Amino acid sequence: MSAFDLGPVMVAAGCGGTGRELAAYCGPDGLDGLDLVTRSITLDARAGGPGPRIEEVPGGLVNAVGLPNPGLEHFLATELPWLVRAGARVIVSIAGATMGEYADLARRLSRAPGVAGLEVNVGAPDEVGVGLFEVREPYHSASVIAAVRREFPVDRPVLAKLRPDVSRIVEGARSCHEAGATAVVVGNAVPAAFTDGRSGGLSGPAVAPVALRCVTEVHRALPELPVIGCGGVHDVRSANAYLDAGATSVQVGTALLHDPTTVARLRAHFATPRHVSTQEDR
Amino acid sequence: MAEVQGPVHVEAEVVATKRIGGYRHLTLTAPGVPERFRAGNFVAVTVEGHVARRALWVHRVRASSSFGPTLDVVVESRGAGTAWLAAQPVGTRLALTGPLGRPFALPKDAVSCLLVGEGYAAAPLFPLAERLRERGCGVSLVVSAPDEARLLAALEARRSARSVTVITADGSVGQRGTVADHVDDLLRRSDADVVYAAGPTAVLRAAAGAAERAGAWSQVAVEVPTPCGTGLCHGCPLPVVGEDGVDRVVRACADGPVVRGDRVRWGAV
Ligand SMILES: Cc1cc2nc3c(=O)[nH]c(=O)nc-3n(C[C@H](O)[C@H](O)[C@H](O)COP(=O)(O)OP(=O)(O)OC[C@H]3O[C@@H](n4cnc5c(N)ncnc54)[C@H](O)[C@@H]3O)c2cc1C
Ligand SMILES: Cc1cc2nc3c(=O)[nH]c(=O)nc-3n(C[C@H](O)[C@H](O)[C@H](O)COP(=O)(O)O)c2cc1C
Ligand code: FES
């Protein structure tokens, strides 16, 4: 599978629950054929951060969920088989504290039946706070991608998910591409703070213009690299903005928390060959 | 035919609105939701201009009315979202998802039950009392509130409850004090095997504690801020002890909101 085989609309990491909860809002076919990125999975189980984990702000949310997940083993034993049975194309998001952890995760996931691809979370808004491998320079993310790529079959995609920081995004995308990333996901929650000062990440419609600028620059500089736009997609128009800027797909996160049917509606819309924006599209 | 289960995301419409004391009672049509409802479920509604959803207990469902099936919610206007909701006139349409969460578990036998609720959060105990009565359970209902204005009218519950006790913090009506002050005594007098509680953490904790001391089961309906309400965001942490004795953090909206009282790690909530 090349990145171009990914559907135009995907579920963004951490915004689809375990997948089961989402199925109720996806119509009669449920998750069948849906490109679903799991919440980031770590080697060991993580309880996640203390509450309140999410604060509402105009146009979005600030979150510090803290990557709660049951750990790789439990995920492989329970959540993954369920998703595969439901027919989802499962892209597993992985997060690690060291390069060794990333490599381990990739190796073990490469053997698990039904893993369509990996997404490497190298742009978390508060990686230090949650104990992730710190990505300050493009070569940091590139080394992680290279380590993952070595362990994961070449015929399946490895997506590098980058922070939408316009001053570094082209460099970051280029080094991940050179390190073997099949495509880049441009857009994660933007580093932000809760009103009480805790670190978090801003997501939702408020961040769309930021990620859109990044997508535009990456596509302009690296037209051969597939780019997946992520940040604030909530309707046809916001999805088309990314596609018009050169993205091959979009991911939907926060909008699902606001309206769990968003992905089903967007998929139905984009099921017909690539739409040209018209006045009626809202 | 498709089974009638699982939540739906629909357009609801306000068909009646009424101020009762300090609360606003809204009657809504929400196709498919009343039919699927079980006591302890909640709904998530969209508030204009806000990304996060607002969770509301379901106070009552009617299988039929001149509007078709309806559900009632009780809104206490506090912040932006609840203030907006309370101000909506008849005819307002809003996106609603439900029924959500795990409902109250019902006893297999016709045992006696103590139901303890405070403020608007006592709402889910009313449909619960009806279901329990249908099963032949003796129901003792305790409704508490800071003051009379925020006391959820217990009048209609007299049909399903064998006794109704009212507690207000200021003593404006019923017994003065808090649930914690009275719950052990009320449990002893009701001789209940099961305690159901809904309200702020202090009320749930007191009820769960009393149940444990008396050797009764307890089921508590927790309220943790629920940004999505649908289980998608993991933003509603509830610290519990699992069946296996291992500490876990679960999602209040999807793994709750009703959980066994003895499973909650109250100190960490
Ligand atoms: C399962 C459940 C059932 C509920 N049932 C009812 C009900 O029947 N009637 C009623 O009036 N209220 C109910 N609430 C509380 C209600 O959802 C919150 O008070 C409301 O979300 C606060 O929103 P606001 O916009 O008025 O306040 P704001 O202060 O403007 O809210 C800001 C943000 O904080 C969140 N928040 C703040 N306090 C709470 C809280 N106590 N619980 C949940 N989220 C909170 C909001 O969702 C919002 O994202 C329920 C909450 C839960 C979790
Ligand atoms: C509640 C929540 C949880 C998230 N969890 C993850 C995660 O586990 N891994 C990850 O790479 N991104 C995670 N994200 C980021 C989203 O996948 C997405 O990149 C970001 O929110 C921007 O897109 P959006 O505006 O559509 O939400 C999370 C976002 C939110 C709001
Ligand atoms: S509120 Fe989003 S998972 Fe519970």
Coordinates of N, CA, C and O in Angstrom, one line a residue, chain A residues 14-18 21-22 24-25 39 47 49-51 53-54 56-57 59-61 65 68 205 254 256-261, chain B residues 6-9 46-47 49-54 97-98 100 225 227-237 248-249 251 254:
Chain A
G14 N -6.1 9.3 18.7 CA -6.6 9.7 20.1 C -8.0 10.3 20.1 O -8.4 10.8 21.1
C15 N -8.6 10.3 18.9 CA -9.9 11.0 18.8 C -11.0 10.0 18.4 O -12.1 10.4 18.1
G16 N -10.7 8.7 18.4 CA -11.6 7.7 18.0 C -11.9 6.6 19.1 O -12.4 5.6 18.8
G17 N -11.5 7.0 20.3 CA -11.7 6.0 21.4 C -10.9 4.8 21.1 O -9.7 4.9 20.7
T18 N -11.5 3.6 21.4 CA -10.8 2.4 21.0 C -11.3 1.9 19.6 O -11.0 0.8 19.2
E21 N -16.4 2.6 20.1 CA -17.3 3.6 20.4 C -17.7 4.4 19.2 O -18.8 4.9 19.1
L22 N -16.8 4.5 18.2 CA -17.0 5.2 17.0 C -17.9 4.5 16.1 O -18.7 5.1 15.3
A24 N -20.7 3.1 16.3 CA -22.1 3.4 16.4 C -22.5 4.6 15.5 O -23.7 4.7 15.1
Y25 N -21.5 5.4 15.2 CA -21.8 6.7 14.4 C -21.4 6.6 13.0 O -21.3 7.6 12.3
R39 N -5.2 5.7 19.0 CA -4.5 6.6 20.0 C -3.0 6.0 20.1 O -2.8 4.9 19.8
A47 N -1.6 5.2 32.4 CA -2.9 5.6 33.0 C -3.4 6.9 32.4 O -4.6 7.2 32.4
G49 N -2.9 11.4 32.2 CA -2.7 12.4 33.2 C -3.9 12.6 34.1 O -4.9 12.0 33.9
P50 N -3.7 13.5 35.1 CA -4.8 13.8 36.0 C -5.9 14.7 35.3 O -5.6 15.3 34.3
G51 N -7.1 14.8 35.9 CA -8.1 15.7 35.3 C -7.9 17.1 35.9 O -7.2 17.2 36.9
R53 N -8.4 17.0 32.0 CA -7.5 16.7 30.9 C -7.8 17.6 29.7 O -6.9 17.7 28.8
I54 N -9.0 18.1 29.7 CA -9.3 18.9 28.5 C -10.1 20.2 28.9 O -10.9 20.2 29.8
E56 N -12.0 23.7 27.4 CA -12.6 24.2 26.2 C -12.1 25.7 26.0 O -12.1 26.4 27.0
V57 N -11.7 26.1 24.8 CA -11.4 27.5 24.5 C -12.1 27.8 23.2 O -12.6 27.0 22.5
G59 N -13.1 28.1 19.7 CA -12.7 27.4 18.5 C -11.9 26.2 18.7 O -11.3 25.6 17.8
G60 N -11.8 25.7 19.9 CA -11.0 24.4 20.1 C -11.0 23.9 21.5 O -11.8 24.3 22.4
L61 N -10.0 23.1 21.7 CA -9.8 22.4 23.0 C -8.3 22.5 23.3 O -7.5 22.4 22.4
V65 N -4.1 14.9 27.7 CA -4.7 13.6 28.1 C -3.6 12.7 28.6 O -3.8 11.9 29.5
P68 N -3.1 8.0 27.5 CA -3.6 6.8 28.2 C -3.7 5.6 27.2 O -4.3 5.9 26.1
P205 N -10.9 23.7 15.2 CA -10.9 24.7 14.1 C -9.8 25.8 14.3 O -9.3 26.3 13.3
T254 N -10.5 16.4 16.7 CA -11.4 17.1 17.6 C -12.9 17.2 17.1 O -13.8 17.1 17.9
L256 N -14.6 15.0 15.8 CA -15.3 13.8 16.2 C -15.8 13.9 17.7 O -16.8 13.3 18.1
L257 N -15.1 14.7 18.5 CA -15.5 14.8 19.9 C -16.8 15.7 19.9 O -17.6 15.6 20.8
H258 N -16.9 16.6 19.0 CA -18.0 17.5 18.9 C -19.2 16.9 18.2 O -20.4 17.1 18.6
D259 N -18.9 16.1 17.2 CA -20.0 15.4 16.4 C -19.4 14.1 15.9 O -18.6 14.0 15.0
P260 N -19.8 13.0 16.6 CA -19.1 11.7 16.2 C -19.4 11.2 14.8 O -18.8 10.2 14.4
T261 N -20.4 11.8 14.2 CA -20.7 11.4 12.8 C -19.9 12.1 11.7 O -20.0 11.8 10.5
Chain B
G6 N -27.4 0.8 21.4 CA -26.4 1.7 21.1 C -26.9 3.1 20.9 O -28.1 3.3 20.7
P7 N -26.0 4.1 21.1 CA -26.4 5.5 21.0 C -26.7 5.9 19.6 O -26.2 5.3 18.6
V8 N -27.4 7.0 19.4 CA -27.6 7.6 18.1 C -27.3 9.1 18.3 O -27.3 9.7 19.4
H9 N -27.0 9.7 17.1 CA -26.7 11.1 17.1 C -27.8 11.7 16.2 O -27.9 11.5 15.1
T46 N -25.0 19.5 22.0 CA -24.2 20.5 21.5 C -24.7 21.9 21.8 O -25.9 22.2 21.7
V47 N -23.8 22.7 22.3 CA -24.2 24.1 22.7 C -23.6 25.0 21.6 O -22.4 24.9 21.3
G49 N -21.8 27.3 19.3 CA -20.5 28.0 19.4 C -19.5 27.4 20.3 O -18.4 28.0 20.6
H50 N -19.8 26.2 20.8 CA -18.9 25.5 21.7 C -18.4 24.2 21.1 O -19.2 23.4 20.6
V51 N -17.2 23.8 21.3 CA -16.6 22.6 20.8 C -17.0 21.4 21.7 O -17.4 20.4 21.3
A52 N -16.8 21.6 23.0 CA -17.0 20.5 24.0 C -18.5 20.3 24.1 O -19.3 21.3 24.0
R53 N -18.9 19.1 24.4 CA -20.4 18.8 24.6 C -20.7 18.9 26.0 O -19.9 18.9 26.9
R54 N -22.0 19.1 26.3 CA -22.5 19.2 27.6 C -23.3 17.9 28.0 O -24.2 17.5 27.2
T97 N -26.7 13.4 21.4 CA -26.2 12.1 21.2 C -26.6 11.3 22.5 O -26.4 11.7 23.6
G98 N -27.2 10.1 22.3 CA -27.5 9.3 23.4 C -28.3 8.1 23.0 O -28.6 7.9 21.8
L100 N -26.2 7.5 26.4 CA -24.8 7.2 26.6 C -24.5 6.6 28.0 O -25.2 6.9 29.0
P225 N -16.1 15.9 34.4 CA -16.3 16.6 33.1 C -16.1 15.8 31.9 O -15.1 15.0 31.8
P227 N -15.8 16.0 28.0 CA -15.7 16.9 26.8 C -16.4 16.3 25.6 O -17.0 17.1 24.8
C228 N -16.4 15.0 25.5 CA -17.2 14.4 24.3 C -18.4 13.6 24.8 O -19.4 13.6 24.1
G229 N -18.2 12.9 25.8 CA -19.3 12.1 26.4 C -19.5 10.7 25.7 O -20.3 9.9 26.1
T230 N -18.8 10.5 24.5 CA -19.0 9.4 23.7 C -17.9 8.3 23.8 O -18.0 7.3 23.2
G231 N -16.9 8.6 24.7 CA -15.9 7.6 24.8 C -14.7 7.8 23.9 O -13.8 7.0 23.8
L232 N -14.7 8.8 23.1 CA -13.7 9.0 22.0 C -12.4 9.7 22.5 O -11.4 9.4 22.0
C233 N -12.5 10.6 23.5 CA -11.4 11.5 23.8 C -10.5 11.1 25.0 O -9.4 11.6 25.2
H234 N -11.0 10.2 25.8 CA -10.2 9.8 27.1 C -10.0 11.0 28.0 O -9.0 11.1 28.7
G235 N -10.9 12.0 27.9 CA -10.8 13.2 28.7 C -11.5 13.2 30.0 O -11.6 14.2 30.7
C236 N -12.0 12.1 30.4 CA -12.9 12.0 31.6 C -12.4 11.0 32.6 O -13.1 10.0 32.9
P237 N -11.2 11.1 33.1 CA -10.6 10.1 33.9 C -11.3 9.8 35.2 O -11.7 10.7 36.0
R248 N -6.8 1.3 38.2 CA -6.9 1.7 36.8 C -7.5 3.0 36.7 O -8.2 3.5 37.7
V249 N -7.4 3.7 35.6 CA -8.1 4.9 35.3 C -9.0 4.6 34.1 O -8.5 4.2 33.0
R251 N -12.7 5.5 31.6 CA -13.4 6.7 31.1 C -14.7 6.8 31.8 O -15.6 5.8 31.7
A254 N -17.8 6.3 29.3 CA -18.0 5.0 28.6 C -17.9 3.8 29.5 O -18.7 2.9 29.3

